[in-house]
Coordinates of C-alpha atoms and ligand atoms in Angstrom, one line a residue:
Chain A
M290 CA -10.0 27.8 35.3
S291 CA -9.0 30.7 33.3
M292 CA -8.7 30.8 29.5
V293 CA -5.5 32.9 29.6
R294 CA -3.0 33.4 32.4
F295 CA 0.3 35.4 32.2
D296 CA 2.7 35.0 35.2
Q297 CA 5.6 37.4 35.3
V298 CA 6.0 37.4 31.6
S299 CA 8.8 39.4 30.1
K300 CA 9.9 39.6 26.5
R301 CA 13.1 41.2 25.2
Y302 CA 13.8 41.3 21.5
G303 CA 17.5 40.4 20.8
A304 CA 20.1 40.3 23.5
A305 CA 20.6 44.0 24.1
G306 CA 17.3 45.8 23.6
K307 CA 15.0 47.0 26.3
D308 CA 12.1 44.8 27.5
A309 CA 9.1 45.0 25.2
L310 CA 7.1 43.3 28.0
N311 CA 8.2 43.4 31.6
G312 CA 6.7 41.2 34.4
V313 CA 3.2 41.1 33.0
N314 CA 0.5 39.4 35.0
F315 CA -3.1 39.0 34.0
E316 CA -5.9 36.5 33.6
L317 CA -8.8 36.2 31.3
Q318 CA -11.8 34.1 32.3
R319 CA -13.6 31.9 29.9
G320 CA -16.1 33.8 27.8
E321 CA -14.7 37.1 28.8
L322 CA -14.1 40.0 26.4
A323 CA -11.3 42.5 27.2
F324 CA -9.5 45.3 25.4
L325 CA -5.8 45.7 25.5
T326 CA -4.8 49.3 25.2
G327 CA -1.6 51.5 25.4
H328 CA 0.5 53.8 23.4
S329 CA 2.2 52.8 20.3
G330 CA 5.2 50.6 21.2
A331 CA 3.7 49.7 24.6
G332 CA 3.9 46.0 23.8
K333 CA 0.3 45.1 22.7
S334 CA 1.3 43.2 19.6
T335 CA 4.1 41.5 21.4
L336 CA 1.7 40.2 24.0
L337 CA -0.6 38.8 21.4
K338 CA 2.3 37.2 19.5
L339 CA 3.4 35.5 22.6
M340 CA 0.0 33.9 22.9
M341 CA 0.3 32.6 19.3
M342 CA 3.8 31.4 19.9
M343 CA 4.9 33.7 17.1
E344 CA 7.4 34.9 19.7
R345 CA 8.6 33.1 22.8
P346 CA 8.8 34.8 26.2
T347 CA 12.2 35.6 27.7
R348 CA 10.8 34.9 31.2
G349 CA 7.6 33.9 32.8
Q350 CA 4.8 31.5 32.1
I351 CA 1.9 31.6 29.8
H352 CA -1.1 29.3 30.2
I353 CA -3.7 29.1 27.6
D354 CA -6.7 26.8 28.1
D355 CA -4.8 25.6 31.2
Q356 CA -1.9 24.5 29.1
L357 CA 1.6 25.9 29.6
I358 CA 2.5 27.0 26.1
N359 CA 5.9 28.6 26.4
T360 CA 7.5 25.1 26.7
L361 CA 5.7 23.7 23.6
K362 CA 8.0 22.0 21.1
P363 CA 8.1 23.6 17.6
S364 CA 6.2 20.6 16.3
Q365 CA 3.4 21.2 18.7
V366 CA 3.0 24.9 17.9
P367 CA 0.7 24.4 14.9
Y368 CA -1.8 22.4 17.0
H369 CA -1.8 25.2 19.6
R370 CA -2.5 27.8 16.9
R371 CA -5.5 25.8 15.6
K372 CA -7.1 26.4 19.0
V373 CA -6.7 30.2 18.8
G374 CA -8.2 32.5 16.2
V375 CA -6.4 35.7 15.2
V376 CA -7.3 38.8 13.3
F377 CA -4.7 41.4 12.3
Q378 CA -5.0 45.0 11.1
N379 CA -3.4 44.0 7.8
H380 CA -6.0 41.2 7.4
Q381 CA -3.5 38.9 5.8
L382 CA -5.9 37.6 3.2
L383 CA -4.6 35.7 0.1
F384 CA -5.6 37.5 -3.1
D385 CA -5.0 34.5 -5.3
R386 CA -8.1 32.7 -4.2
S387 CA -11.8 33.3 -3.4
V388 CA -13.2 34.5 -0.1
Y389 CA -14.5 31.0 0.4
D390 CA -11.0 29.5 0.0
N391 CA -9.5 32.1 2.3
V392 CA -11.9 31.2 5.1
A393 CA -11.7 27.4 4.4
L394 CA -7.9 27.4 4.8
P395 CA -7.8 26.6 8.6
L396 CA -10.3 23.8 8.1
Q397 CA -8.3 22.3 5.2
I398 CA -5.2 22.4 7.4
A399 CA -7.1 20.8 10.3
G400 CA -8.2 18.0 7.9
Y401 CA -12.0 18.6 7.7
S402 CA -13.9 16.8 5.0
P403 CA -15.1 19.0 2.1
V404 CA -18.7 18.7 3.2
D405 CA -18.0 19.7 6.8
C406 CA -15.7 22.4 5.5
A407 CA -18.4 23.9 3.3
R408 CA -20.9 23.9 6.1
R409 CA -18.6 25.6 8.5
V410 CA -17.3 28.2 6.0
R411 CA -20.8 29.2 5.1
A412 CA -21.7 29.5 8.8
A413 CA -18.7 31.6 9.4
L414 CA -19.3 33.9 6.4
D415 CA -22.9 34.1 7.4
S416 CA -22.0 35.2 10.9
V417 CA -20.0 38.2 9.5
G418 CA -22.7 38.9 6.9
L419 CA -20.6 38.1 3.8
L420 CA -22.2 34.9 2.6
Q421 CA -23.1 36.4 -0.8
Y422 CA -19.4 37.1 -1.4
E423 CA -18.1 33.6 -1.0
Q424 CA -17.0 33.3 -4.7
R425 CA -15.5 36.8 -5.0
N426 CA -11.8 37.6 -4.8
P427 CA -11.2 39.4 -1.5
I428 CA -9.4 42.2 -3.5
E429 CA -12.8 43.3 -4.8
L430 CA -14.1 43.9 -1.3
S431 CA -13.9 47.1 0.8
G432 CA -11.5 47.4 3.7
G433 CA -14.3 46.7 6.2
E434 CA -15.5 43.7 4.3
Q435 CA -11.9 42.3 4.0
Q436 CA -11.6 42.7 7.8
R437 CA -14.7 40.7 8.2
V438 CA -13.4 37.9 5.9
G439 CA -10.4 37.9 8.2
I440 CA -12.7 37.5 11.2
A441 CA -14.6 34.7 9.5
R442 CA -11.3 32.9 8.9
A443 CA -10.4 33.4 12.6
V444 CA -13.6 31.9 13.9
V445 CA -14.3 29.2 11.3
N446 CA -12.5 26.6 13.4
K447 CA -14.6 27.6 16.4
P448 CA -11.7 28.5 18.5
A449 CA -12.3 29.0 22.2
L450 CA -10.0 32.1 22.1
L451 CA -10.1 34.9 19.6
L452 CA -7.3 37.5 19.5
A453 CA -7.4 40.7 17.4
D454 CA -4.6 43.2 16.9
E455 CA -5.9 46.6 15.9
P456 CA -8.8 45.1 13.9
T457 CA -10.3 48.5 13.3
G458 CA -7.0 50.3 12.5
N459 CA -7.8 51.4 9.0
L460 CA -11.6 51.7 9.3
D461 CA -13.8 54.7 9.8
P462 CA -15.7 55.0 13.1
E463 CA -19.0 53.5 11.8
L464 CA -17.3 50.4 10.4
S465 CA -15.1 50.1 13.5
A466 CA -18.2 50.0 15.7
E467 CA -19.6 47.3 13.4
I468 CA -16.5 45.2 13.7
M469 CA -16.5 45.6 17.5
D470 CA -20.1 44.5 17.6
L471 CA -19.1 41.4 15.8
F472 CA -16.6 40.6 18.5
V473 CA -19.2 41.1 21.2
R474 CA -21.4 38.7 19.4
F475 CA -18.7 36.0 19.4
Q476 CA -18.3 36.7 23.1
Q477 CA -22.0 36.2 23.6
V478 CA -21.7 32.7 22.2
G479 CA -19.0 31.7 24.6
V480 CA -15.7 32.7 22.9
T481 CA -13.0 34.4 25.0
V482 CA -11.9 37.6 23.1
L483 CA -8.9 39.9 23.5
I484 CA -8.7 42.9 21.3
A485 CA -5.6 45.2 21.1
T486 CA -6.6 48.7 20.1
H487 CA -5.8 52.3 20.7
D488 CA -9.3 53.5 19.7
I489 CA -10.1 54.7 23.3
A490 CA -13.3 56.6 22.3
L491 CA -14.8 53.5 20.8
I492 CA -14.1 51.1 23.7
E493 CA -15.1 53.5 26.4
R494 CA -18.6 53.5 25.0
M495 CA -18.7 49.7 25.1
G496 CA -18.0 49.4 28.8
K497 CA -15.8 46.3 28.7
R498 CA -12.8 45.4 30.7
R499 CA -9.6 47.2 29.8
L500 CA -6.0 46.1 30.2
I501 CA -3.6 49.0 29.9
L502 CA 0.0 48.5 28.9
D503 CA 2.7 51.2 29.2
H504 CA 6.3 50.6 28.1
G505 CA 5.9 46.9 28.6
R506 CA 4.3 47.0 32.0
M507 CA 0.7 46.2 32.8
L508 CA -0.3 49.6 34.3
G509 CA -3.9 49.1 35.0
D510 CA -6.8 46.8 34.7
T511 CA -10.4 48.0 35.1
H512 CA -11.1 44.6 36.5
V513 CA -9.6 43.1 39.7
V514 CA -7.6 40.0 38.8
A515 CA -8.5 37.1 41.0
Chain B
M253 CA -28.2 29.0 5.1
S254 CA -28.0 31.1 1.9
S255 CA -29.3 34.6 2.1
P256 CA -32.6 34.8 0.2
E257 CA -32.5 38.6 -0.5
P258 CA -29.9 40.8 -2.1
R259 CA -28.3 42.7 0.7
S260 CA -25.3 44.5 -0.7
A261 CA -26.9 47.9 0.0
G262 CA -28.1 47.1 3.5
R263 CA -24.9 45.5 4.6
R264 CA -24.0 48.3 7.0
S265 CA -27.5 49.1 8.2
S266 CA -28.7 48.2 11.6
S267 CA -31.2 45.7 10.2
S268 CA -28.3 43.7 8.7
R269 CA -26.7 43.7 12.1
K270 CA -29.8 42.3 13.7
R271 CA -30.0 39.5 11.2
G272 CA -26.3 39.0 11.7
S273 CA -27.0 38.1 15.3
Q274 CA -29.5 35.5 14.3
R275 CA -27.1 34.1 11.9
T276 CA -24.5 33.4 14.6
E277 CA -26.7 30.4 15.5
P278 CA -24.4 27.8 14.0
Q279 CA -21.6 29.3 15.9
R280 CA -23.4 28.6 19.2
K281 CA -23.4 24.8 19.0
G282 CA -19.8 24.0 19.1
S283 CA -18.3 27.2 20.6
Q284 CA -16.7 25.4 23.5
G285 CA -13.6 25.0 21.5
A286 CA -11.9 21.6 21.0
S287 CA -13.2 21.4 17.4
A288 CA -10.0 20.0 16.0
Q289 CA -10.1 17.1 18.4
S290 CA -13.5 16.0 17.1
I291 CA -11.8 14.6 14.0
G292 CA -10.9 11.0 14.8
M293 CA -7.8 9.1 13.9
L294 CA -9.4 7.6 10.8
G295 CA -10.6 11.0 9.7
R296 CA -7.1 12.4 10.1
A297 CA -5.6 9.6 8.1
S298 CA -8.1 10.0 5.3
A299 CA -7.7 13.8 5.4
W300 CA -3.9 13.3 5.2
L301 CA -4.3 11.0 2.2
G302 CA -6.8 13.3 0.6
H303 CA -4.5 16.3 1.0
H304 CA -1.7 14.3 -0.6
Q305 CA -3.9 13.5 -3.6
L306 CA -5.2 17.0 -3.8
V307 CA -1.7 18.5 -3.7
A308 CA -0.3 16.0 -6.1
V309 CA -3.0 16.8 -8.7
E310 CA -3.0 20.5 -8.1
T311 CA 0.8 21.0 -8.4
L312 CA 0.9 18.8 -11.5
L313 CA -1.9 20.8 -13.1
K314 CA -0.2 24.0 -12.1
L315 CA 3.1 23.0 -13.8
L316 CA 1.3 21.8 -16.9
A317 CA -0.8 25.0 -17.1
Q318 CA 2.3 27.1 -17.5
P319 CA 4.5 24.9 -19.7
L320 CA 6.7 27.8 -20.8
A321 CA 7.6 28.8 -17.3
S322 CA 8.6 25.2 -16.4
L323 CA 10.2 24.4 -19.8
L324 CA 13.7 25.6 -18.9
T325 CA 13.8 23.5 -15.7
W326 CA 12.4 20.5 -17.6
L327 CA 15.0 20.8 -20.4
V328 CA 17.9 21.1 -18.0
I329 CA 16.8 18.0 -16.2
A330 CA 16.2 16.2 -19.5
I331 CA 19.6 17.1 -21.0
A332 CA 21.4 16.3 -17.7
L333 CA 19.8 12.9 -17.8
T334 CA 20.2 12.2 -21.5
L335 CA 24.0 12.7 -21.5
P336 CA 24.7 9.8 -19.1
G337 CA 21.7 7.9 -20.4
A338 CA 23.1 7.9 -24.0
L339 CA 26.5 7.0 -22.7
W340 CA 25.0 4.2 -20.7
M341 CA 23.1 3.0 -23.8
A342 CA 26.3 3.0 -25.8
V343 CA 28.3 1.1 -23.2
N344 CA 25.5 -1.4 -22.7
N345 CA 25.3 -2.1 -26.4
L346 CA 29.1 -2.5 -26.7
Q347 CA 28.9 -4.8 -23.7
Q348 CA 26.4 -7.0 -25.5
L349 CA 28.5 -6.9 -28.7
S350 CA 31.6 -7.9 -26.8
D351 CA 29.7 -10.8 -25.2
T352 CA 28.8 -12.2 -28.5
V353 CA 32.3 -11.7 -29.8
Q354 CA 33.8 -13.7 -27.0
Q355 CA 32.1 -16.8 -28.2
S356 CA 34.2 -16.7 -31.4
G357 CA 37.5 -15.9 -29.8
R358 CA 40.2 -17.3 -32.1
I359 CA 43.7 -17.0 -33.3
S360 CA 44.6 -16.1 -36.9
V361 CA 47.9 -17.6 -37.9
Y362 CA 49.3 -15.9 -40.9
L363 CA 51.7 -18.1 -42.8
Q364 CA 54.8 -16.9 -44.6
T365 CA 54.1 -16.4 -48.4
S366 CA 56.9 -18.9 -49.1
V367 CA 54.9 -21.7 -47.5
S368 CA 53.4 -24.1 -50.1
D369 CA 49.9 -25.4 -49.9
A370 CA 51.1 -28.8 -49.0
D371 CA 53.3 -27.5 -46.2
A372 CA 50.4 -25.4 -45.0
R373 CA 48.2 -28.5 -44.8
A374 CA 51.0 -30.3 -42.9
L375 CA 51.2 -27.4 -40.5
Q376 CA 47.4 -27.6 -40.0
Q377 CA 47.7 -31.3 -39.0
Q378 CA 50.4 -30.3 -36.6
V379 CA 48.4 -27.6 -35.0
N380 CA 45.4 -29.9 -34.7
Q381 CA 47.5 -31.9 -32.2
L382 CA 48.1 -29.0 -29.9
N383 CA 46.4 -28.4 -26.6
H384 CA 43.4 -26.1 -26.6
V385 CA 42.7 -26.4 -30.2
E386 CA 39.2 -27.4 -31.1
R387 CA 39.0 -26.7 -34.8
T388 CA 41.2 -25.2 -37.5
E389 CA 40.4 -23.9 -40.9
L390 CA 42.9 -23.3 -43.6
I391 CA 42.3 -20.4 -46.0
G392 CA 44.8 -20.8 -48.8
A393 CA 46.4 -17.7 -50.4
D394 CA 44.2 -18.1 -53.5
D395 CA 41.0 -18.5 -51.4
A396 CA 41.9 -15.5 -49.4
L397 CA 42.4 -13.5 -52.6
Q398 CA 39.1 -14.6 -54.0
Q399 CA 37.3 -13.8 -50.8
F400 CA 38.9 -10.4 -50.7
A401 CA 38.1 -9.7 -54.3
A402 CA 34.5 -10.7 -53.9
N403 CA 34.0 -8.7 -50.8
S404 CA 35.9 -5.5 -51.7
G405 CA 35.1 -5.2 -55.4
F406 CA 38.8 -4.5 -56.1
D407 CA 39.2 -7.5 -58.4
D408 CA 40.2 -5.4 -61.4
A409 CA 42.9 -3.7 -59.3
L410 CA 44.1 -7.0 -57.9
A411 CA 44.4 -8.5 -61.4
L412 CA 46.9 -5.7 -62.1
L413 CA 49.1 -6.8 -59.3
G414 CA 49.8 -10.0 -61.0
E415 CA 51.1 -11.7 -57.9
N416 CA 49.0 -12.6 -54.9
P417 CA 50.0 -10.3 -52.0
L418 CA 47.9 -12.2 -49.4
P419 CA 49.3 -14.9 -47.2
A420 CA 47.5 -18.1 -46.4
V421 CA 45.8 -18.0 -43.1
L422 CA 45.1 -20.8 -40.6
L423 CA 42.2 -20.0 -38.4
V424 CA 42.6 -21.7 -35.0
E425 CA 39.6 -22.0 -32.8
P426 CA 40.1 -22.9 -29.2
P427 CA 37.3 -24.5 -27.2
L428 CA 34.9 -22.1 -25.5
G429 CA 35.9 -21.0 -22.0
T430 CA 39.7 -21.2 -22.6
S431 CA 41.4 -18.9 -20.2
S432 CA 43.2 -15.9 -21.6
S433 CA 46.5 -17.1 -20.2
D434 CA 46.1 -20.5 -22.0
L435 CA 45.2 -18.5 -25.1
S436 CA 48.4 -16.4 -25.0
V437 CA 50.5 -19.6 -24.5
L438 CA 48.9 -21.1 -27.5
R439 CA 49.4 -18.0 -29.5
L440 CA 53.1 -18.0 -28.7
A441 CA 53.5 -21.6 -29.5
L442 CA 51.8 -21.0 -32.9
E443 CA 53.9 -18.0 -33.7
N444 CA 57.1 -20.0 -33.0
M445 CA 56.2 -22.8 -35.4
A446 CA 58.2 -22.9 -38.7
G447 CA 56.5 -21.1 -41.6
V448 CA 54.4 -18.9 -39.4
E449 CA 54.7 -15.2 -40.0
E450 CA 52.5 -14.0 -37.2
A451 CA 49.8 -15.3 -34.9
V452 CA 47.2 -12.8 -33.8
L453 CA 44.9 -13.4 -30.9
D454 CA 41.6 -11.8 -31.9
L455 CA 40.9 -11.3 -28.2
A456 CA 43.5 -8.6 -27.9
W457 CA 41.1 -6.0 -29.1
L458 CA 38.4 -7.5 -27.1
E459 CA 40.4 -7.0 -23.9
R460 CA 41.0 -3.5 -24.9
L461 CA 37.3 -3.0 -25.6
K462 CA 36.5 -4.4 -22.2
S463 CA 38.8 -2.1 -20.3
L464 CA 37.4 0.7 -22.4
L465 CA 34.0 -0.3 -21.3
A466 CA 35.0 -0.4 -17.7
L467 CA 36.4 3.1 -18.2
G468 CA 33.1 4.1 -19.8
Q469 CA 31.2 2.9 -16.8
R470 CA 33.4 5.0 -14.5
V471 CA 32.8 8.0 -16.8
I472 CA 29.1 7.4 -16.6
L473 CA 29.3 7.3 -12.8
V474 CA 31.3 10.5 -12.5
L475 CA 29.3 12.3 -15.2
G476 CA 26.0 11.0 -13.8
G477 CA 27.0 12.2 -10.3
L478 CA 27.9 15.7 -11.5
L479 CA 24.8 16.0 -13.6
A480 CA 22.6 14.7 -10.7
L481 CA 24.1 17.5 -8.6
A482 CA 23.2 19.9 -11.4
I483 CA 19.6 18.7 -11.3
L484 CA 19.5 19.1 -7.6
L485 CA 20.7 22.7 -7.9
V486 CA 18.3 23.6 -10.7
V487 CA 15.3 22.1 -9.1
G488 CA 16.4 23.6 -5.7
N489 CA 16.7 27.0 -7.3
T490 CA 13.3 26.7 -9.0
I491 CA 11.7 25.7 -5.8
R492 CA 13.4 28.5 -4.0
L493 CA 11.8 31.0 -6.4
A494 CA 8.5 29.3 -5.9
I495 CA 8.8 29.6 -2.2
A496 CA 9.7 33.3 -2.5
A497 CA 6.6 33.9 -4.6
R498 CA 4.4 32.3 -1.9
V499 CA 5.9 33.8 1.3
D500 CA 2.6 35.5 2.2
E501 CA 0.6 32.3 1.8
I502 CA 3.2 30.3 3.9
R503 CA 2.9 32.9 6.7
V504 CA -0.9 32.7 6.8
V505 CA -0.9 29.0 6.6
K506 CA 1.6 28.7 9.5
L507 CA -0.5 31.3 11.5
V508 CA -3.7 29.3 11.2
G509 CA -1.9 26.1 12.3
G510 CA -0.3 24.6 9.2
T511 CA 2.4 22.2 10.1
N512 CA 5.8 22.3 8.4
A513 CA 4.9 19.1 6.6
W514 CA 1.7 20.7 5.2
V515 CA 3.6 23.7 4.0
R516 CA 6.3 21.6 2.5
R517 CA 4.1 19.2 0.7
P518 CA 3.2 21.2 -2.5
F519 CA 6.8 22.1 -3.0
L520 CA 8.0 18.5 -2.7
Y521 CA 5.3 17.4 -5.2
T522 CA 6.3 20.2 -7.5
G523 CA 9.9 18.9 -7.4
L524 CA 8.7 15.4 -8.0
W525 CA 6.8 16.5 -11.1
Y526 CA 9.7 18.5 -12.4
G527 CA 11.8 15.4 -12.2
M528 CA 9.1 13.2 -13.8
V529 CA 8.5 15.5 -16.8
G530 CA 12.2 16.0 -17.2
G531 CA 12.7 12.2 -17.0
L532 CA 10.0 11.6 -19.6
M533 CA 11.6 14.2 -21.9
S534 CA 15.0 12.5 -21.5
W535 CA 13.5 9.2 -22.3
L536 CA 12.0 10.6 -25.5
L537 CA 15.4 12.1 -26.4
L538 CA 17.1 8.7 -25.8
L539 CA 14.4 7.0 -27.9
L540 CA 15.1 9.6 -30.7
C541 CA 18.9 8.9 -30.5
W542 CA 18.1 5.2 -30.8
L543 CA 15.8 5.7 -33.8
I544 CA 18.4 7.8 -35.6
L545 CA 21.3 5.5 -34.9
Q546 CA 19.6 2.1 -35.1
G547 CA 19.5 1.9 -38.9
P548 CA 23.1 3.0 -39.7
V549 CA 24.5 0.8 -36.9
G550 CA 22.6 -2.2 -38.2
E551 CA 23.9 -1.6 -41.7
L552 CA 27.5 -1.2 -40.4
A553 CA 27.2 -4.5 -38.4
S554 CA 25.9 -6.4 -41.4
L555 CA 28.9 -5.1 -43.4
Y556 CA 31.0 -7.0 -40.8
G557 CA 28.8 -10.0 -41.1
S558 CA 27.3 -9.4 -37.7
G559 CA 23.6 -9.6 -36.9
F560 CA 24.1 -7.0 -34.2
E561 CA 21.3 -4.6 -33.6
L562 CA 21.4 -1.5 -31.5
Q563 CA 19.2 -2.1 -28.5
P564 CA 16.9 0.7 -27.1
L565 CA 16.6 1.3 -23.4
S566 CA 14.9 -1.7 -21.8
G567 CA 11.7 -1.3 -19.9
G568 CA 13.5 -1.7 -16.6
A569 CA 16.1 0.9 -17.6
S570 CA 13.4 3.3 -18.6
L571 CA 11.6 2.9 -15.3
L572 CA 14.9 3.4 -13.5
L573 CA 15.5 6.6 -15.5
L574 CA 12.1 7.9 -14.6
L575 CA 12.4 7.0 -10.9
A576 CA 15.9 8.5 -10.7
A577 CA 14.6 11.7 -12.3
M578 CA 11.6 11.9 -9.8
L579 CA 13.9 11.1 -6.9
L580 CA 16.3 13.9 -7.9
G581 CA 13.5 16.3 -8.4
W582 CA 12.1 15.5 -5.0
L583 CA 15.5 15.7 -3.3
G584 CA 16.2 19.1 -5.0
A585 CA 12.9 20.4 -3.7
W586 CA 13.5 18.9 -0.2
W587 CA 16.9 20.5 0.0
S588 CA 15.6 23.9 -1.0
V589 CA 12.5 23.6 1.2
S590 CA 14.5 22.6 4.3
R591 CA 16.9 25.6 3.7
H592 CA 14.2 28.2 3.1
L593 CA 10.9 27.2 4.5
D594 CA 11.6 27.1 8.2
D595 CA 12.8 30.7 8.1
I596 CA 9.4 31.9 7.1
E597 CA 7.5 32.5 10.3
P598 CA 4.3 34.5 10.7
Ligands
LIG111 N1 10.6 42.0 16.0 C1 11.0 43.0 16.8 N2 12.4 43.2 17.0 C2 12.8 44.1 17.8 N3 12.0 44.9 18.6 C3 10.7 44.8 18.4 C4 10.1 43.8 17.5 N4 8.8 43.9 17.6 C5 8.5 44.9 18.5 N5 9.7 45.4 19.0 C6 9.8 46.5 20.0 O1 9.0 46.1 21.1 C7 8.3 47.1 21.6 C8 6.8 46.8 21.7 O2 6.3 46.7 20.3 P1 4.8 46.2 20.0 O3 4.6 45.0 20.7 O4 4.7 46.2 18.5 O5 4.0 47.4 20.5 P2 2.5 47.9 20.1 O6 1.9 46.8 19.4 O7 1.9 48.2 21.5 O8 2.7 49.2 19.3 C9 8.6 48.4 20.8 O9 9.6 49.1 21.4 C10 9.1 47.8 19.5 O10 10.1 48.6 18.9
LIG112 MG1 1.0 46.8 17.5

C-alpha cells in the first residue's frame, strides 16, 4: 500500500508543446521521504502539480493514498487537496492577516471549531519554532521564517502527504539545512514527504532517496521501486 | 504550549532545533492523516453555519468600515431603485384616488341659459323617471353664481358682468355599479332632452386616468427592468474589482482545499449587503419625497374638497423594496463571481 503511485504518467501543456512529463513511473511508500531533482525545466513542478490536481495528466494514472485521483470530479478536488500539504518556494502567504490566521486558513476551510483550530495552529507553529510570532504579520518576518510559516500551514491539517517545491530556493545554506531538518522531523512522525529541489550539495549530505527527472523522463532512482 | 523564554536570538541555534524536535509531539498523535474525516456530519453543518455567520458579519463590517469606497455603488443602487419606486408610489396614490372618485361617478347636465327655473324643475322630474338615475340635484343659475362667487372670490368682478353667465346644472347621480355602457346611454339620452345644452359624464376623465395609470404601470415595469439590469451591472463590476484585489487569497484558499462555494461566499454576501444598504438608502429617499410632497398634495386636495392624503410606502412595499434590492445585489455578485472566480486556479 503505497502513498503515491505514478503509472506511465505523461503531461503535455497545450496541444502542440513537447511533453513536460513522459511516461513517469514511481512509487512512494508511506512514511518515506524522497527528493525530486533535475535540471530547470525537467518537470519537477509539473509532477507536484499533478499530485495536487493543479494540472491534470495527459496520460497515465496517479494514485494517492490508494485513490485514483486523475479521474476526480472538479467538485472533489478540494477534498483531495485537504489531504495533501504543500509548500512552495514563493511561500504564498497572505500579508493582510497575521501568522496565526495564515496557518489557520486550512482548518477554517475544513470546518474546525475555533478551539480545535487554536490548538492545532499553536501546535503547528510550535513545531516550526514560530509560536512567539503568531500575532505578527508575516511581512515582518525573514525569508526563512516566512518559509516556516508556509510549512506550518502545510502541516496544520496533519496531512499524510507533504509536498514541497524548491522550499529552500531563496535561502542561504544554513537556513536551507534547517528547513530540510524540519521536513525530516515530519517524516519521523509518519508523514510521507516529497521535496523538489536542485540543491544537490545539501541533499547528498542527507543520504535520502533521490528521484531524478530529465526532460520529463524519470532517469534514475537511488531506490529500487517494488 | 507557549514558549516560556524569549527565543528570538536563539532561533537558528542548534539548541532551538533540539527543542523543536520535542515540540513536534502534538504532531505525532494524529499523523496518520484522515484528519478532515474526524469532523462528523453535525460538526460540518455547524461549521457551515458558523462560516455563513462569520462571513456575513465580516463582509458587512468591511463595507461599513470603508463607507466612501462603497458609497458610489450604494448611491447608484439607491437612485436606480428610487426612480421606479417614486413612480410606483405616484401610480399607487392615483389609483387610490381614482378608486374613491368612482364612487361619485355622475353626469353633469348643463341646461341652456334660456331655460327658466320652472322648466328646469320640470326637467328634473322628467329625469328622475329615467333608468339608472338614483338621485338628482338641481343647481339653479343663481345658486351656481353664488357658489362660484363664494369659492373664487371673484364676486366684485362678477357684479360688473351684470348678467349671470352661468347655466343651471342638473347633477344626475346613477346608482353605484352602473356599467359604463349604461352610463353613456344615459348621458346620450340626457343630452337629447329639450333644454339641455350638454351632458358631461364625469367618468370620462376617470377612464383616461385609468388608462394613464395602466400605462404608468407598464413604464414602471420597463424602467424597473432596465434599472434592475443597471444594478446587476454595477454590483457585478464592483464584485469583479473585489475579486481582482483578492486573487492571491483565492489561489491560496483553493490550494489548501477551499471549495468554490467557500470562495464564493464572501463575495455573495458583499453583493447582498450592497443591495441592502442601497435599498435602505432608496427607502429613505422615497420617504423624503413623501415628506416633501405630502403637505402640498394635501392642501391641493382640500382645495378640491377632497380628503385625499398622499400615502407613503406601506410596510409591505418597503419590505419588498428591500428584498428586491438584496436579491439584485446578490444576483449581481453571483453573476460576476460565476464569470470570474472559476478562472482563478492555483
Ligand atoms: N503552464 C505551463 N504552460 C506551458 N508549459 C509549461 C507550463 N508549466 C511548465 N511548462 C513547461 O513544462 C516543462 C517542465 O516545467 P516545470 O515542471 O516547471 O519544470 P521544473 O520545475 O523542473 O523546472 C518546461 O519545459 C516548462 O517550460
Ligand atoms: Mg519548478
